[in-house]
mmCIF file of C-alpha atoms and ligand atoms in Angstrom:
data_model
loop_
_atom_site.group_PDB
_atom_site.id
_atom_site.type_symbol
_atom_site.label_atom_id
_atom_site.label_comp_id
_atom_site.label_asym_id
_atom_site.label_seq_id
_atom_site.Cartn_x
_atom_site.Cartn_y
_atom_site.Cartn_z
ATOM 1 C CA UNK U 1 11.457 -74.168 16.678
ATOM 2 C CA UNK U 2 10.930 -74.960 20.420
ATOM 3 C CA UNK U 3 10.701 -78.516 21.643
ATOM 4 C CA UNK U 4 9.763 -79.461 25.118
ATOM 5 C CA UNK U 5 12.874 -80.539 27.068
ATOM 6 C CA UNK U 6 11.241 -81.255 30.208
ATOM 7 C CA UNK U 7 8.505 -80.446 32.689
ATOM 8 C CA UNK U 8 9.734 -79.476 36.176
ATOM 9 C CA UNK U 9 7.593 -80.636 39.244
ATOM 10 C CA UNK U 10 8.250 -79.219 42.738
ATOM 11 C CA UNK U 11 8.141 -81.844 45.474
ATOM 12 C CA UNK U 12 8.640 -82.026 49.271
ATOM 13 C CA UNK U 13 10.382 -85.460 49.568
ATOM 14 C CA UNK U 14 12.387 -86.391 46.558
ATOM 15 C CA UNK U 15 12.892 -90.158 47.692
ATOM 16 C CA UNK U 16 9.032 -90.675 48.191
ATOM 17 C CA UNK U 17 8.372 -88.689 44.806
ATOM 18 C CA UNK U 18 10.944 -90.842 42.905
ATOM 19 C CA UNK U 19 9.236 -93.879 44.093
ATOM 20 C CA UNK U 20 5.760 -92.393 43.064
ATOM 21 C CA UNK U 21 6.874 -91.257 39.622
ATOM 22 C CA UNK U 22 8.500 -94.575 38.897
ATOM 23 C CA UNK U 23 5.318 -96.279 39.692
ATOM 24 C CA UNK U 24 3.474 -93.700 37.531
ATOM 25 C CA UNK U 25 5.640 -93.768 34.594
ATOM 26 C CA UNK U 26 6.571 -97.517 34.876
ATOM 27 C CA UNK U 27 10.504 -96.497 34.677
ATOM 28 C CA UNK U 28 12.817 -95.475 37.400
ATOM 29 C CA UNK U 29 14.593 -92.308 37.548
ATOM 30 C CA UNK U 30 17.851 -92.170 35.526
ATOM 31 C CA UNK U 31 19.805 -89.638 37.377
ATOM 32 C CA UNK U 32 20.023 -87.168 40.354
ATOM 33 C CA UNK U 33 21.818 -83.918 40.160
ATOM 34 C CA UNK U 34 22.228 -81.102 42.740
ATOM 35 C CA UNK U 35 22.064 -77.638 41.249
ATOM 36 C CA UNK U 36 24.024 -75.477 43.745
ATOM 37 C CA UNK U 37 23.220 -72.143 41.756
ATOM 38 C CA UNK U 38 19.402 -72.883 42.145
ATOM 39 C CA UNK U 39 19.428 -74.373 45.668
ATOM 40 C CA UNK U 40 17.751 -77.517 44.343
ATOM 41 C CA UNK U 41 18.202 -81.319 44.090
ATOM 42 C CA UNK U 42 16.901 -82.786 40.846
ATOM 43 C CA UNK U 43 16.026 -86.272 39.486
ATOM 44 C CA UNK U 44 15.107 -87.027 35.932
ATOM 45 C CA UNK U 45 12.772 -89.445 34.246
ATOM 46 C CA UNK U 46 12.743 -90.154 30.454
ATOM 47 C CA UNK U 47 9.303 -89.892 28.693
ATOM 48 C CA UNK U 48 9.908 -90.285 24.946
ATOM 49 C CA UNK U 49 12.117 -87.426 23.803
ATOM 50 C CA UNK U 50 11.214 -85.384 26.820
ATOM 51 C CA UNK U 51 11.788 -85.690 30.587
ATOM 52 C CA UNK U 52 10.199 -85.062 33.872
ATOM 53 C CA UNK U 53 12.504 -83.262 36.423
ATOM 54 C CA UNK U 54 11.519 -83.487 40.059
ATOM 55 C CA UNK U 55 12.791 -80.534 42.130
ATOM 56 C CA UNK U 56 13.372 -80.646 45.862
ATOM 57 C CA UNK U 57 14.558 -77.392 47.533
ATOM 58 C CA UNK U 58 18.067 -77.929 49.256
ATOM 59 C CA UNK U 59 17.698 -74.442 50.991
ATOM 60 C CA UNK U 60 14.612 -72.459 52.554
ATOM 61 C CA UNK U 61 15.616 -69.599 50.466
ATOM 62 C CA UNK U 62 15.334 -71.676 47.157
ATOM 63 C CA UNK U 63 12.697 -70.643 44.605
ATOM 64 C CA UNK U 64 11.319 -74.128 44.866
ATOM 65 C CA UNK U 65 10.853 -73.981 48.657
ATOM 66 C CA UNK U 66 9.110 -70.569 48.263
ATOM 67 C CA UNK U 67 6.896 -72.000 45.541
ATOM 68 C CA UNK U 68 5.831 -75.103 47.639
ATOM 69 C CA UNK U 69 5.030 -72.664 50.656
ATOM 70 C CA UNK U 70 2.785 -70.491 48.644
ATOM 71 C CA UNK U 71 1.239 -73.124 46.202
ATOM 72 C CA UNK U 72 2.028 -76.514 47.341
ATOM 73 C CA UNK U 73 3.550 -79.319 45.280
ATOM 74 C CA UNK U 74 2.954 -79.327 41.629
ATOM 75 C CA UNK U 75 4.073 -78.175 38.103
ATOM 76 C CA UNK U 76 6.718 -75.663 38.590
ATOM 77 C CA UNK U 77 7.858 -74.845 35.223
ATOM 78 C CA UNK U 78 7.930 -75.992 31.432
ATOM 79 C CA UNK U 79 11.344 -76.166 29.812
ATOM 80 C CA UNK U 80 11.708 -75.400 26.056
ATOM 81 C CA UNK U 81 15.037 -76.523 24.319
ATOM 82 C CA UNK U 82 16.242 -73.927 21.856
ATOM 83 C CA UNK U 83 19.012 -73.768 19.455
ATOM 84 C CA UNK U 84 20.342 -70.283 20.248
ATOM 85 C CA UNK U 85 19.375 -69.097 23.802
ATOM 86 C CA UNK U 86 20.915 -65.671 23.344
ATOM 87 C CA UNK U 87 18.997 -64.852 20.250
ATOM 88 C CA UNK U 88 15.848 -66.363 21.931
ATOM 89 C CA UNK U 89 16.259 -64.025 24.964
ATOM 90 C CA UNK U 90 16.584 -61.045 22.611
ATOM 91 C CA UNK U 91 13.616 -62.115 20.423
ATOM 92 C CA UNK U 92 11.418 -62.804 23.573
ATOM 93 C CA UNK U 93 12.147 -59.536 25.206
ATOM 94 C CA UNK U 94 11.127 -57.859 21.857
ATOM 95 C CA UNK U 95 7.829 -59.706 22.161
ATOM 96 C CA UNK U 96 7.329 -58.220 25.683
ATOM 97 C CA UNK U 97 8.270 -61.212 27.741
ATOM 98 C CA UNK U 98 10.050 -60.561 31.171
ATOM 99 C CA UNK U 99 13.359 -62.482 31.136
ATOM 100 C CA UNK U 100 14.544 -63.209 34.711
ATOM 101 C CA UNK U 101 18.296 -63.741 33.669
ATOM 102 C CA UNK U 102 19.312 -62.043 30.449
ATOM 103 C CA UNK U 103 22.671 -63.736 30.922
ATOM 104 C CA UNK U 104 22.061 -67.622 30.635
ATOM 105 C CA UNK U 105 23.283 -69.631 33.618
ATOM 106 C CA UNK U 106 24.435 -73.099 33.946
ATOM 107 C CA UNK U 107 21.623 -75.251 35.083
ATOM 108 C CA UNK U 108 20.814 -78.958 35.547
ATOM 109 C CA UNK U 109 21.648 -81.514 32.757
ATOM 110 C CA UNK U 110 24.590 -79.477 31.661
ATOM 111 C CA UNK U 111 22.502 -76.853 29.892
ATOM 112 C CA UNK U 112 22.414 -73.090 29.677
ATOM 113 C CA UNK U 113 19.134 -71.907 31.115
ATOM 114 C CA UNK U 114 17.033 -68.673 31.262
ATOM 115 C CA UNK U 115 13.736 -68.075 32.782
ATOM 116 C CA UNK U 116 10.684 -65.879 31.816
ATOM 117 C CA UNK U 117 8.793 -64.495 34.683
ATOM 118 C CA UNK U 118 5.339 -66.413 34.986
ATOM 119 C CA UNK U 119 3.436 -62.956 35.356
ATOM 120 C CA UNK U 120 4.485 -62.317 31.525
ATOM 121 C CA UNK U 121 3.421 -65.844 30.384
ATOM 122 C CA UNK U 122 -0.141 -66.596 31.670
ATOM 123 C CA UNK U 123 1.170 -67.773 35.092
ATOM 124 C CA UNK U 124 3.567 -70.426 33.643
ATOM 125 C CA UNK U 125 7.236 -70.210 34.646
ATOM 126 C CA UNK U 126 9.163 -70.856 31.280
ATOM 127 C CA UNK U 127 12.559 -72.098 31.178
ATOM 128 C CA UNK U 128 14.704 -71.749 27.842
ATOM 129 C CA UNK U 129 17.512 -74.324 27.701
ATOM 130 C CA UNK U 130 20.329 -75.067 25.289
ATOM 131 C CA UNK U 131 22.803 -77.884 25.369
ATOM 132 C CA UNK U 132 26.320 -76.815 26.255
HETATM 133 N N1 CMX K 201 5.106 -70.687 38.509
HETATM 134 C C1 CMX K 201 4.038 -69.951 38.529
HETATM 135 N N2 CMX K 201 3.900 -68.761 39.340
HETATM 136 C C2 CMX K 201 4.993 -68.685 40.156
HETATM 137 C C3 CMX K 201 5.998 -69.462 40.195
HETATM 138 C C4 CMX K 201 6.014 -70.698 39.325
HETATM 139 N N3 CMX K 201 6.952 -71.515 39.336
HETATM 140 N N4 CMX K 201 6.822 -69.141 41.287
HETATM 141 C C5 CMX K 201 6.284 -68.066 41.685
HETATM 142 N N5 CMX K 201 5.067 -67.694 41.137
HETATM 143 C C6 CMX K 201 4.178 -66.648 41.602
HETATM 144 C C7 CMX K 201 3.834 -66.773 42.853
HETATM 145 O O1 CMX K 201 2.753 -67.465 43.192
HETATM 146 C C8 CMX K 201 3.511 -65.233 43.058
HETATM 147 O O2 CMX K 201 2.225 -64.840 42.518
HETATM 148 P P1 CMX K 201 1.231 -63.879 43.339
HETATM 149 O O3 CMX K 201 2.024 -62.633 43.075
HETATM 150 O O4 CMX K 201 0.104 -64.010 42.551
HETATM 151 O O5 CMX K 201 1.071 -64.408 44.678
HETATM 152 C C9 CMX K 201 4.669 -64.369 42.117
HETATM 153 O O6 CMX K 201 4.960 -65.394 41.274
HETATM 154 C C10 CMX K 201 5.808 -63.955 42.919
HETATM 155 O O7 CMX K 201 6.136 -65.124 43.726
HETATM 156 P P2 CMX K 201 7.172 -65.003 45.068
HETATM 157 O O8 CMX K 201 6.802 -66.186 45.824
HETATM 158 O O9 CMX K 201 7.013 -63.543 45.475
HETATM 159 O O10 CMX K 201 8.582 -65.184 44.420
HETATM 160 P P3 CMX K 201 9.679 -64.290 43.568
HETATM 161 O O11 CMX K 201 8.898 -63.091 43.022
HETATM 162 O O12 CMX K 201 10.525 -64.114 44.785
HETATM 163 O O13 CMX K 201 10.207 -65.261 42.666
HETATM 164 C C11 CMX K 201 10.172 -66.013 40.480
HETATM 165 C C12 CMX K 201 9.312 -65.849 41.567
HETATM 166 C C13 CMX K 201 9.590 -66.848 39.254
HETATM 167 C C14 CMX K 201 10.812 -64.824 39.866
HETATM 168 C C15 CMX K 201 11.451 -67.008 40.908
HETATM 169 O O14 CMX K 201 10.948 -68.212 41.495
HETATM 170 C C16 CMX K 201 12.445 -67.305 40.013
HETATM 171 O O15 CMX K 201 13.391 -66.574 39.705
HETATM 172 N N6 CMX K 201 12.427 -68.506 39.293
HETATM 173 C C17 CMX K 201 13.387 -68.865 38.336
HETATM 174 C C18 CMX K 201 14.486 -69.808 38.820
HETATM 175 C C19 CMX K 201 13.953 -71.036 39.453
HETATM 176 O O16 CMX K 201 12.696 -71.267 39.548
HETATM 177 N N7 CMX K 201 14.795 -72.014 39.866
HETATM 178 C C20 CMX K 201 14.372 -73.280 40.339
HETATM 179 C C21 CMX K 201 14.902 -74.490 39.778
HETATM 180 C C22 CMX K 201 15.348 -74.439 38.378
HETATM 181 C C23 CMX K 201 15.874 -75.802 37.791
HETATM 182 O O17 CMX K 201 17.048 -76.122 38.177
HETATM 183 O O18 CMX K 201 15.295 -76.359 37.046
#
């Protein structure tokens, strides 16, 4: 069964958004992590069993930079924690979803991640993640 691991939010200025979300959620971010493979810096806030992940592009070629350029700041993806990411990739491909990386890669938070193209999921970029 899927469970929401986090919601990713694309921001222009991590420092300003860390401060804004700390005021919104009433709790500060608990970690910052740079994900070189995705050209992003991330920061995490805990909300119950889930998290908010702020994403700031570290490179103009980053998917997050392109997203902000086209659509502005806002919700970038929803991440579902799965038990077996390889099995889910095969299952979801069988269901007709477009998997962007069939080989899971190491993402933030020490998790293996794979993405589904938003065009195959009602305009929502979906991340599957599994703790390593
Ligand atoms: N959510 C919804 N739609 C999105 C989107 C997103 N996050 N990102 C792009 N799109 C839409 C664009 O608006 C565009 O729509 P239109 O054709 O209607 O204009 C379309 O998808 C194509 O967008 P693009 O700017 O041409 O971008 P690309 O096709 O080059 O890339 C995508 C889009 C989803 C394939 C790419 O962003 C990707 O591979 N994403 C997965 C990896 C990722 O997002 N990494 C960032 C951080 C991950 C992390 O560490 O958490």
